[in-house]
PDB file of C-alpha atoms in Angstrom:
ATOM      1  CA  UNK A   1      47.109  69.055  98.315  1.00 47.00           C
ATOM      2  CA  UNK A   2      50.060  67.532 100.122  1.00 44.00           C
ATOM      3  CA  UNK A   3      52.492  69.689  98.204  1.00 45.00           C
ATOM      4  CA  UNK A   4      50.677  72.675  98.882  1.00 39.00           C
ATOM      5  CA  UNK A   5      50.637  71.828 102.880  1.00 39.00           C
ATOM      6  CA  UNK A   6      54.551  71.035 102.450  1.00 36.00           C
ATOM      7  CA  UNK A   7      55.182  73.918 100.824  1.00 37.00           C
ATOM      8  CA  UNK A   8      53.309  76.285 102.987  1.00 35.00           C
ATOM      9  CA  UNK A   9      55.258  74.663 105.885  1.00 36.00           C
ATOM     10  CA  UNK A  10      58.264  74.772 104.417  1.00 35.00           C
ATOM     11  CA  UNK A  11      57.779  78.472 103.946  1.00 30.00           C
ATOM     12  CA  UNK A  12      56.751  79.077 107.529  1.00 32.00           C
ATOM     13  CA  UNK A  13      59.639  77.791 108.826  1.00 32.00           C
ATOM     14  CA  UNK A  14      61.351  80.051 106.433  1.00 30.00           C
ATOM     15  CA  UNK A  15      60.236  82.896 108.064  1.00 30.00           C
ATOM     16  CA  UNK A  16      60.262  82.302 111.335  1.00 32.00           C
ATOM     17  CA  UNK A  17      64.324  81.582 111.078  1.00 31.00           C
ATOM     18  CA  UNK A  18      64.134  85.174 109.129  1.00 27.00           C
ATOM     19  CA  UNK A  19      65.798  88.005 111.517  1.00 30.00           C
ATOM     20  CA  UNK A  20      66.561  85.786 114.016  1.00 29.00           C
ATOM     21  CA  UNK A  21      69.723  84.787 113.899  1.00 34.00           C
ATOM     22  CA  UNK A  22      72.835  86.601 111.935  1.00 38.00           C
ATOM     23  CA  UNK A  23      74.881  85.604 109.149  1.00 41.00           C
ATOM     24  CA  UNK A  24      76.792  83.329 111.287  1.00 43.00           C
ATOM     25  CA  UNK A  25      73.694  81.190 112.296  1.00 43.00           C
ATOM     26  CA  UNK A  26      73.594  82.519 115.742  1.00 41.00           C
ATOM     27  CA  UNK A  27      71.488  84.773 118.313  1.00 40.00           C
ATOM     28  CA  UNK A  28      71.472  88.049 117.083  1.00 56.00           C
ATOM     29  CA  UNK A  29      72.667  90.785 119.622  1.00 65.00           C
ATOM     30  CA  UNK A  30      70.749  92.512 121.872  1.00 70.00           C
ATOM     31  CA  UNK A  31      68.602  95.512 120.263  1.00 65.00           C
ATOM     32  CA  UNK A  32      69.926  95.178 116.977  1.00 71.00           C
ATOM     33  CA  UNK A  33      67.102  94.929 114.844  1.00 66.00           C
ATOM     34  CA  UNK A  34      66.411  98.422 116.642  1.00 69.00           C
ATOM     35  CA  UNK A  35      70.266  99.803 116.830  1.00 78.00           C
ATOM     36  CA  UNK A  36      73.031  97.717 115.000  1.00 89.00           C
ATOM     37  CA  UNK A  37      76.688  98.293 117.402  1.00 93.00           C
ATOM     38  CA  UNK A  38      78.383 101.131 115.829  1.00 95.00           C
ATOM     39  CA  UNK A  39      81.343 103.091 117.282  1.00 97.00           C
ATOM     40  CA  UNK A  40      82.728 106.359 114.891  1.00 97.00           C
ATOM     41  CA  UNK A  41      86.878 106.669 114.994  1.00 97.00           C
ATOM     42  CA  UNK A  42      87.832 109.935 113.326  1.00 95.00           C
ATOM     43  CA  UNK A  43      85.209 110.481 112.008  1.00 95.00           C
ATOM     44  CA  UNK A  44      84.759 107.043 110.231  1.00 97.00           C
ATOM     45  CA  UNK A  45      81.915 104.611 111.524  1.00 97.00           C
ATOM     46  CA  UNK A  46      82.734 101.054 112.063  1.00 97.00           C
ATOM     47  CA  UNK A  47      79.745  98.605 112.794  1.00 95.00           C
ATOM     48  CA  UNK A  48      80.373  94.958 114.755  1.00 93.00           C
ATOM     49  CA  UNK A  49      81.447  92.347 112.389  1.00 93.00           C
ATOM     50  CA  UNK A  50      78.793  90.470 111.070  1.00 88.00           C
ATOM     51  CA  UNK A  51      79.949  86.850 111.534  1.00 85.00           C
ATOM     52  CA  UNK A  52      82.799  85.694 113.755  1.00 86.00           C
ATOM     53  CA  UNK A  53      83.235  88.941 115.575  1.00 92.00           C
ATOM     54  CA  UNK A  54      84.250  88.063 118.738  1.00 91.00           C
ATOM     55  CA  UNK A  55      88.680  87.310 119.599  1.00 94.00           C
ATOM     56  CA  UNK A  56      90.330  85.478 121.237  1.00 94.00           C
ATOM     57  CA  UNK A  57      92.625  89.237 121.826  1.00 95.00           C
ATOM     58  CA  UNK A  58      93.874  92.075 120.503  1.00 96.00           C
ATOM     59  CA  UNK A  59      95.831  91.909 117.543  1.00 94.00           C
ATOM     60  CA  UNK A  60      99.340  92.410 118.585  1.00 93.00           C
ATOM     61  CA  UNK A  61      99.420  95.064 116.107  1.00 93.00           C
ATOM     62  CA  UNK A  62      96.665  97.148 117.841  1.00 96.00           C
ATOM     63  CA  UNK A  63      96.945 100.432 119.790  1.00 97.00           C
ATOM     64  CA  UNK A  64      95.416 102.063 122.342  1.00 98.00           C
ATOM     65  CA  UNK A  65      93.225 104.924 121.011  1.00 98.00           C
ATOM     66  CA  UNK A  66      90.241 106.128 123.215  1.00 98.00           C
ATOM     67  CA  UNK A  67      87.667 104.886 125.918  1.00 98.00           C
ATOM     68  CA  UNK A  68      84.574 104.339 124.698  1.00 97.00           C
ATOM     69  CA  UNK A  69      81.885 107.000 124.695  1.00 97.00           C
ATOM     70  CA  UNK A  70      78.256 105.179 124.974  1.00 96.00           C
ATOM     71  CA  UNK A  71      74.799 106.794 123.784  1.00 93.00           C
ATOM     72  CA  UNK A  72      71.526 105.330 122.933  1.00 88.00           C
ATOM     73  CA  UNK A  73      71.408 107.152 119.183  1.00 91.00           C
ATOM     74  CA  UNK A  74      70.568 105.387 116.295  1.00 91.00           C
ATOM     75  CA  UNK A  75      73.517 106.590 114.945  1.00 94.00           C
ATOM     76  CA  UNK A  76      77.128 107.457 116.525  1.00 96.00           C
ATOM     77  CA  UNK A  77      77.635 111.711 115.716  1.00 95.00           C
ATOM     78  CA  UNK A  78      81.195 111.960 117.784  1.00 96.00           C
ATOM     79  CA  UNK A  79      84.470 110.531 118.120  1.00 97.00           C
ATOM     80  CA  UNK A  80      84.799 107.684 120.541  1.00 98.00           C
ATOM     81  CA  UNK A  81      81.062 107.182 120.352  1.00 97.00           C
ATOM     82  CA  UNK A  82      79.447 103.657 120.611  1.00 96.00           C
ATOM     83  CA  UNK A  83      75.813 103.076 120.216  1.00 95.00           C
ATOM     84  CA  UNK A  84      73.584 100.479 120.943  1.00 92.00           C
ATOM     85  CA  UNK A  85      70.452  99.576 123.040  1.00 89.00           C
ATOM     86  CA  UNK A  86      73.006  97.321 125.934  1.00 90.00           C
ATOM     87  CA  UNK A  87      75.141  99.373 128.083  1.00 92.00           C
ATOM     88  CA  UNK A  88      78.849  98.895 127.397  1.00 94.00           C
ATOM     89  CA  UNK A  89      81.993 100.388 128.902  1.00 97.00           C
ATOM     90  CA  UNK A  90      85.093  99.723 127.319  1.00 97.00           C
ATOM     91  CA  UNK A  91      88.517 100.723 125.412  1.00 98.00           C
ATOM     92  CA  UNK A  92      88.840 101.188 121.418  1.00 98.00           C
ATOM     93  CA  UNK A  93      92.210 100.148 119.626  1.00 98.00           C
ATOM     94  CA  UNK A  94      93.237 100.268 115.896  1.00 97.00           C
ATOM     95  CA  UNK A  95      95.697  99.181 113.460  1.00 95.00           C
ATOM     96  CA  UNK A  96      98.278 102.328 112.601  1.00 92.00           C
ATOM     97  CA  UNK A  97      98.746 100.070 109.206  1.00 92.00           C
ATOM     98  CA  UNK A  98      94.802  98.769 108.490  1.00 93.00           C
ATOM     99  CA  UNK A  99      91.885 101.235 109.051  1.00 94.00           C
ATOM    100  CA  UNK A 100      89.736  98.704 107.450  1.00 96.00           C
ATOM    101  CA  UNK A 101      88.655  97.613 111.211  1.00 96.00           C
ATOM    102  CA  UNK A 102      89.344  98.355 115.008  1.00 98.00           C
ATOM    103  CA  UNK A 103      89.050  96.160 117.625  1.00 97.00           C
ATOM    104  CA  UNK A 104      87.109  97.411 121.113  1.00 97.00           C
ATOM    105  CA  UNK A 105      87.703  95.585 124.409  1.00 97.00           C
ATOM    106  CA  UNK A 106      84.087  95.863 126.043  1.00 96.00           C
ATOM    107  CA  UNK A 107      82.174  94.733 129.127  1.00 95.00           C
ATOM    108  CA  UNK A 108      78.647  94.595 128.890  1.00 92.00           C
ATOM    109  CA  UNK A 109      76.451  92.396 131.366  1.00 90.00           C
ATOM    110  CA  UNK A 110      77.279  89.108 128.729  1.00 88.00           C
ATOM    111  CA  UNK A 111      80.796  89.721 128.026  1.00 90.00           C
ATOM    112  CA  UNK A 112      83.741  91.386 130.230  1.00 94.00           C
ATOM    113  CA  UNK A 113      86.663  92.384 128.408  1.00 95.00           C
ATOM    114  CA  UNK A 114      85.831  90.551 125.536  1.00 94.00           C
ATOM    115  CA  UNK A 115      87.650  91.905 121.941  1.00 96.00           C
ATOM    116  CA  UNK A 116      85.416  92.186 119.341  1.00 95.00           C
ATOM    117  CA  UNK A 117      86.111  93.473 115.831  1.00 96.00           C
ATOM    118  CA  UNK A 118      84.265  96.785 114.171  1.00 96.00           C
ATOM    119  CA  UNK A 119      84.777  96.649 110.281  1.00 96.00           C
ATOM    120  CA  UNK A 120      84.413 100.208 108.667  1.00 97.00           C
ATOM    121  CA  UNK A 121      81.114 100.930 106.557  1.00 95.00           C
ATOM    122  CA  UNK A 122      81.301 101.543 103.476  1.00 83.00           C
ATOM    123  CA  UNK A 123      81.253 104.861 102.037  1.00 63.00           C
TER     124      UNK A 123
END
């Protein structure tokens, strides 16, 4: 009987940690069990890096390539286009050598001008 009780605990708290927190062991961000951060550059979608996302600054590599467009979608249909369920204003910049990720400097009410890397999705 005790095992049964300690299992069925164990389990609970199982679950309850379960979509709470991302792979890096924090908070989540805002909405994104509803609308995961995605911004499309040329045509190619790039989604917030799971993980350690947020820098320290731009790769010196990094240039300047659009402000950011914002829009409640689910998903972003136009160039420049960032979606999510926060309000963000902001700059995009990518790597002329890498298009594996851009970077976008945002400000949203819990970060100002904070870098945070987009890694593409895959096709």
């Amino acid at each position: 009987m005790k095992r049964i009780i300690f299992g069925l605990t164990a389990l609970l708290f199982f679950l309850a940690g379960c979509g709470s927190s991302s792979e890096s062991g924090g908070p989540t961000l805002p909405g994104a069990d509803e609308i995961y951060p995605t911004v499309m550059v040329e045509g190619q979608l790039y989604e917030w890096r799971r993980g350690s996302a947020i820098l320290d600054k731009l790769p010196d590599s990094s240039n300047y390539e659009a402000n950011i467009e914002h829009s409640n979608e689910k998903i972003p249909t136009g160039n420049y286009e960032f979606v999510s369920t926060f309000d963000v204003t902001g700059e995009i910049y990518t790597n002329p050598d890498d298009n594996s990720c851009v970077y976008l400097l945002i400000s949203t009410d819990w970060i100002q001008e904070g870098v945070v890397a987009f890694d593409k999705v895959s096709d």
